[in-house]
Amino acid sequence: MAQRAQYLEPETNQSLGEAIAELRSLEDDVSESISDSDLTKAMSGHDAVHVLFGCDITDRDEIVAHFWMLFGTDLTMQEMKDINAGNEHKDYARQVHQRHKIWRLPLLLPTAASVFRRSRRMRKKWPFHDYQKFLDRGLSGLRNEFGIAL
């Protein structure tokens, strides 16, 4: 059985930067082929969402991370659409077989509702584009500051 990622623990001592590095070490990384700096920034912000909100690398939690991006961050729906509409993102999604994962969306509607309710209890929204200033901060402290309960 694989060891549980440290960033998934509510009271981890990891910094945000360490947690993102751990997440990336667990992923099949095909992002090396990405040259679009806007997509690279969006993917880095997405990785920060994964670790901050305690999403693992399963197909299910990949979708859950998108729910958190929509409800728990300051990213707008239009920004999400713009990111997804880019050709480079479409190519990346094909590489990681995201189209095959979309059928799971209806099954996760109760989870989306739960994420929405939990996001409403947050003290403030996570700054999707400005997360870098928090890289040296501990995850448990950030979760407390923003009101994120795992």
PDB file of C-alpha atoms in Angstrom:
ATOM      1  CA  MET A   1       0.000   0.000   0.000  1.00  0.00           C
ATOM      2  CA  ALA A   2       1.321   3.426  -0.945  1.00  0.00           C
ATOM      3  CA  GLN A   3       2.142   5.853   1.824  1.00  0.00           C
ATOM      4  CA  ARG A   4      -0.365   8.677   2.325  1.00  0.00           C
ATOM      5  CA  ALA A   5       0.957  12.034   1.132  1.00  0.00           C
ATOM      6  CA  GLN A   6       1.972  14.286   4.010  1.00  0.00           C
ATOM      7  CA  TYR A   7       0.115  17.298   2.586  1.00  0.00           C
ATOM      8  CA  LEU A   8      -3.180  15.409   3.046  1.00  0.00           C
ATOM      9  CA  GLU A   9      -2.781  15.508   6.830  1.00  0.00           C
ATOM     10  CA  PRO A  10      -4.752  18.401   8.367  1.00  0.00           C
ATOM     11  CA  GLU A  11      -1.979  19.341  10.810  1.00  0.00           C
ATOM     12  CA  THR A  12       1.041  18.837   8.550  1.00  0.00           C
ATOM     13  CA  ASN A  13       4.159  20.896   9.209  1.00  0.00           C
ATOM     14  CA  GLN A  14       4.936  21.117   5.481  1.00  0.00           C
ATOM     15  CA  SER A  15       5.183  24.501   3.847  1.00  0.00           C
ATOM     16  CA  LEU A  16       3.011  25.152   0.817  1.00  0.00           C
ATOM     17  CA  GLY A  17       6.113  24.951  -1.390  1.00  0.00           C
ATOM     18  CA  GLU A  18       7.164  21.591   0.093  1.00  0.00           C
ATOM     19  CA  ALA A  19       3.646  20.248  -0.339  1.00  0.00           C
ATOM     20  CA  ILE A  20       3.526  21.303  -3.996  1.00  0.00           C
ATOM     21  CA  ALA A  21       6.875  19.554  -4.546  1.00  0.00           C
ATOM     22  CA  GLU A  22       5.474  16.408  -2.900  1.00  0.00           C
ATOM     23  CA  LEU A  23       2.360  16.522  -5.105  1.00  0.00           C
ATOM     24  CA  ARG A  24       4.478  16.882  -8.240  1.00  0.00           C
ATOM     25  CA  SER A  25       6.667  13.951  -7.204  1.00  0.00           C
ATOM     26  CA  LEU A  26       3.543  11.761  -7.087  1.00  0.00           C
ATOM     27  CA  GLU A  27       2.145  12.806 -10.466  1.00  0.00           C
ATOM     28  CA  ASP A  28       2.935  11.494 -13.915  1.00  0.00           C
ATOM     29  CA  ASP A  29       4.423  14.762 -15.071  1.00  0.00           C
ATOM     30  CA  VAL A  30       3.683  15.596 -18.667  1.00  0.00           C
ATOM     31  CA  SER A  31       3.824  19.333 -18.016  1.00  0.00           C
ATOM     32  CA  GLU A  32       7.384  19.503 -19.330  1.00  0.00           C
ATOM     33  CA  SER A  33       5.933  19.846 -22.827  1.00  0.00           C
ATOM     34  CA  ILE A  34       4.028  23.022 -21.942  1.00  0.00           C
ATOM     35  CA  SER A  35       5.507  26.231 -23.262  1.00  0.00           C
ATOM     36  CA  ASP A  36       2.615  28.636 -22.614  1.00  0.00           C
ATOM     37  CA  SER A  37       3.566  30.691 -19.558  1.00  0.00           C
ATOM     38  CA  ASP A  38      -0.090  31.489 -18.772  1.00  0.00           C
ATOM     39  CA  LEU A  39      -0.941  27.786 -18.707  1.00  0.00           C
ATOM     40  CA  THR A  40       2.139  27.062 -16.592  1.00  0.00           C
ATOM     41  CA  LYS A  41       1.003  29.708 -14.081  1.00  0.00           C
ATOM     42  CA  ALA A  42      -2.512  28.270 -14.045  1.00  0.00           C
ATOM     43  CA  MET A  43      -1.199  24.750 -13.495  1.00  0.00           C
ATOM     44  CA  SER A  44       0.997  25.952 -10.639  1.00  0.00           C
ATOM     45  CA  GLY A  45      -2.015  27.667  -9.073  1.00  0.00           C
ATOM     46  CA  HIS A  46      -3.974  24.448  -9.575  1.00  0.00           C
ATOM     47  CA  ASP A  47      -1.239  22.480  -7.767  1.00  0.00           C
ATOM     48  CA  ALA A  48      -1.445  24.914  -4.841  1.00  0.00           C
ATOM     49  CA  VAL A  49      -5.213  24.315  -4.702  1.00  0.00           C
ATOM     50  CA  HIS A  50      -4.640  20.545  -4.676  1.00  0.00           C
ATOM     51  CA  VAL A  51      -2.422  20.644  -1.614  1.00  0.00           C
ATOM     52  CA  LEU A  52      -4.152  23.437   0.310  1.00  0.00           C
ATOM     53  CA  PHE A  53      -7.588  21.846   0.014  1.00  0.00           C
ATOM     54  CA  GLY A  54      -6.275  18.301   0.563  1.00  0.00           C
ATOM     55  CA  CYS A  55      -6.951  16.797  -2.861  1.00  0.00           C
ATOM     56  CA  ASP A  56      -4.924  13.753  -3.820  1.00  0.00           C
ATOM     57  CA  ILE A  57      -3.955  12.705  -7.355  1.00  0.00           C
ATOM     58  CA  THR A  58      -6.891  10.393  -8.054  1.00  0.00           C
ATOM     59  CA  ASP A  59      -9.225  11.136 -10.964  1.00  0.00           C
ATOM     60  CA  ARG A  60     -11.980  11.941  -8.448  1.00  0.00           C
ATOM     61  CA  ASP A  61      -9.904  14.489  -6.551  1.00  0.00           C
ATOM     62  CA  GLU A  62      -8.714  16.048  -9.789  1.00  0.00           C
ATOM     63  CA  ILE A  63     -12.327  17.031 -10.394  1.00  0.00           C
ATOM     64  CA  VAL A  64     -12.784  18.031  -6.735  1.00  0.00           C
ATOM     65  CA  ALA A  65      -9.782  20.382  -7.059  1.00  0.00           C
ATOM     66  CA  HIS A  66     -11.624  22.107  -9.917  1.00  0.00           C
ATOM     67  CA  PHE A  67     -14.669  22.544  -7.658  1.00  0.00           C
ATOM     68  CA  TRP A  68     -12.379  24.165  -5.072  1.00  0.00           C
ATOM     69  CA  MET A  69     -10.874  26.407  -7.751  1.00  0.00           C
ATOM     70  CA  LEU A  70     -14.355  27.595  -8.643  1.00  0.00           C
ATOM     71  CA  PHE A  71     -15.816  27.996  -5.146  1.00  0.00           C
ATOM     72  CA  GLY A  72     -12.839  28.487  -2.810  1.00  0.00           C
ATOM     73  CA  THR A  73     -10.534  30.773  -4.771  1.00  0.00           C
ATOM     74  CA  ASP A  74     -10.755  34.211  -6.326  1.00  0.00           C
ATOM     75  CA  LEU A  75     -10.528  32.671  -9.815  1.00  0.00           C
ATOM     76  CA  THR A  76     -13.548  33.623 -11.894  1.00  0.00           C
ATOM     77  CA  MET A  77     -15.587  31.300 -14.073  1.00  0.00           C
ATOM     78  CA  GLN A  78     -14.496  33.329 -17.105  1.00  0.00           C
ATOM     79  CA  GLU A  79     -10.820  32.844 -16.193  1.00  0.00           C
ATOM     80  CA  MET A  80     -11.413  29.087 -15.884  1.00  0.00           C
ATOM     81  CA  LYS A  81     -13.099  29.068 -19.303  1.00  0.00           C
ATOM     82  CA  ASP A  82     -10.245  31.058 -20.829  1.00  0.00           C
ATOM     83  CA  ILE A  83      -7.644  28.634 -19.444  1.00  0.00           C
ATOM     84  CA  ASN A  84      -9.584  25.606 -20.677  1.00  0.00           C
ATOM     85  CA  ALA A  85     -10.186  27.129 -24.114  1.00  0.00           C
ATOM     86  CA  GLY A  86      -6.491  27.445 -24.966  1.00  0.00           C
ATOM     87  CA  ASN A  87      -5.025  24.968 -27.429  1.00  0.00           C
ATOM     88  CA  GLU A  88      -2.089  24.228 -25.149  1.00  0.00           C
ATOM     89  CA  HIS A  89      -4.477  23.271 -22.330  1.00  0.00           C
ATOM     90  CA  LYS A  90      -6.463  21.051 -24.682  1.00  0.00           C
ATOM     91  CA  ASP A  91      -3.261  19.290 -25.738  1.00  0.00           C
ATOM     92  CA  TYR A  92      -2.248  18.841 -22.101  1.00  0.00           C
ATOM     93  CA  ALA A  93      -5.703  17.505 -21.187  1.00  0.00           C
ATOM     94  CA  ARG A  94      -5.406  14.942 -23.981  1.00  0.00           C
ATOM     95  CA  GLN A  95      -2.017  13.845 -22.654  1.00  0.00           C
ATOM     96  CA  VAL A  96      -3.460  13.180 -19.203  1.00  0.00           C
ATOM     97  CA  HIS A  97      -6.682  11.716 -20.608  1.00  0.00           C
ATOM     98  CA  GLN A  98      -8.953  14.259 -18.916  1.00  0.00           C
ATOM     99  CA  ARG A  99     -11.732  13.775 -21.460  1.00  0.00           C
ATOM    100  CA  HIS A 100     -12.206  10.231 -20.141  1.00  0.00           C
ATOM    101  CA  LYS A 101     -12.697  11.646 -16.644  1.00  0.00           C
ATOM    102  CA  ILE A 102     -15.553  14.004 -17.494  1.00  0.00           C
ATOM    103  CA  TRP A 103     -18.164  11.222 -17.313  1.00  0.00           C
ATOM    104  CA  ARG A 104     -17.598  11.180 -13.547  1.00  0.00           C
ATOM    105  CA  LEU A 105     -18.862  14.730 -13.133  1.00  0.00           C
ATOM    106  CA  PRO A 106     -22.552  13.839 -12.576  1.00  0.00           C
ATOM    107  CA  LEU A 107     -21.519  11.300  -9.935  1.00  0.00           C
ATOM    108  CA  LEU A 108     -19.708  14.065  -8.059  1.00  0.00           C
ATOM    109  CA  LEU A 109     -22.572  16.568  -7.891  1.00  0.00           C
ATOM    110  CA  PRO A 110     -23.116  15.813  -4.166  1.00  0.00           C
ATOM    111  CA  THR A 111     -19.401  16.433  -3.637  1.00  0.00           C
ATOM    112  CA  ALA A 112     -19.663  19.724  -5.536  1.00  0.00           C
ATOM    113  CA  ALA A 113     -22.493  20.764  -3.213  1.00  0.00           C
ATOM    114  CA  SER A 114     -20.362  19.839  -0.195  1.00  0.00           C
ATOM    115  CA  VAL A 115     -17.399  21.826  -1.526  1.00  0.00           C
ATOM    116  CA  PHE A 116     -19.708  24.784  -2.139  1.00  0.00           C
ATOM    117  CA  ARG A 117     -21.037  24.651   1.453  1.00  0.00           C
ATOM    118  CA  ARG A 118     -17.532  24.311   2.895  1.00  0.00           C
ATOM    119  CA  SER A 119     -16.271  27.195   0.740  1.00  0.00           C
ATOM    120  CA  ARG A 120     -19.009  29.427   2.155  1.00  0.00           C
ATOM    121  CA  ARG A 121     -17.563  28.812   5.647  1.00  0.00           C
ATOM    122  CA  MET A 122     -14.092  29.984   4.623  1.00  0.00           C
ATOM    123  CA  ARG A 123     -12.823  33.215   6.182  1.00  0.00           C
ATOM    124  CA  LYS A 124     -11.591  34.457   2.800  1.00  0.00           C
ATOM    125  CA  LYS A 125     -11.019  33.101  -0.682  1.00  0.00           C
ATOM    126  CA  TRP A 126      -7.639  31.683  -1.648  1.00  0.00           C
ATOM    127  CA  PRO A 127      -5.714  34.008  -4.034  1.00  0.00           C
ATOM    128  CA  PHE A 128      -5.320  31.707  -7.041  1.00  0.00           C
ATOM    129  CA  HIS A 129      -2.928  33.918  -9.010  1.00  0.00           C
ATOM    130  CA  ASP A 130      -1.015  35.288  -6.029  1.00  0.00           C
ATOM    131  CA  TYR A 131      -0.279  32.087  -4.093  1.00  0.00           C
ATOM    132  CA  GLN A 132       3.531  32.417  -4.454  1.00  0.00           C
ATOM    133  CA  LYS A 133       3.763  34.761  -1.477  1.00  0.00           C
ATOM    134  CA  PHE A 134       2.599  31.857   0.712  1.00  0.00           C
ATOM    135  CA  LEU A 135       5.122  29.221  -0.474  1.00  0.00           C
ATOM    136  CA  ASP A 136       7.181  29.399   2.741  1.00  0.00           C
ATOM    137  CA  ARG A 137       4.134  29.306   5.026  1.00  0.00           C
ATOM    138  CA  GLY A 138       2.945  26.120   6.729  1.00  0.00           C
ATOM    139  CA  LEU A 139      -0.131  24.405   5.318  1.00  0.00           C
ATOM    140  CA  SER A 140      -1.875  23.973   8.664  1.00  0.00           C
ATOM    141  CA  GLY A 141      -1.494  27.700   9.419  1.00  0.00           C
ATOM    142  CA  LEU A 142      -2.748  28.671   5.962  1.00  0.00           C
ATOM    143  CA  ARG A 143      -5.730  26.339   6.286  1.00  0.00           C
ATOM    144  CA  ASN A 144      -6.539  27.936   9.631  1.00  0.00           C
ATOM    145  CA  GLU A 145      -6.089  31.493   8.299  1.00  0.00           C
ATOM    146  CA  PHE A 146      -8.391  30.891   5.329  1.00  0.00           C
ATOM    147  CA  GLY A 147     -10.867  28.694   7.223  1.00  0.00           C
ATOM    148  CA  ILE A 148     -10.245  25.538   5.227  1.00  0.00           C
ATOM    149  CA  ALA A 149     -11.339  22.370   7.025  1.00  0.00           C
ATOM    150  CA  LEU A 150     -10.185  19.037   5.616  1.00  0.00           C
TER     151      LEU A 150
END
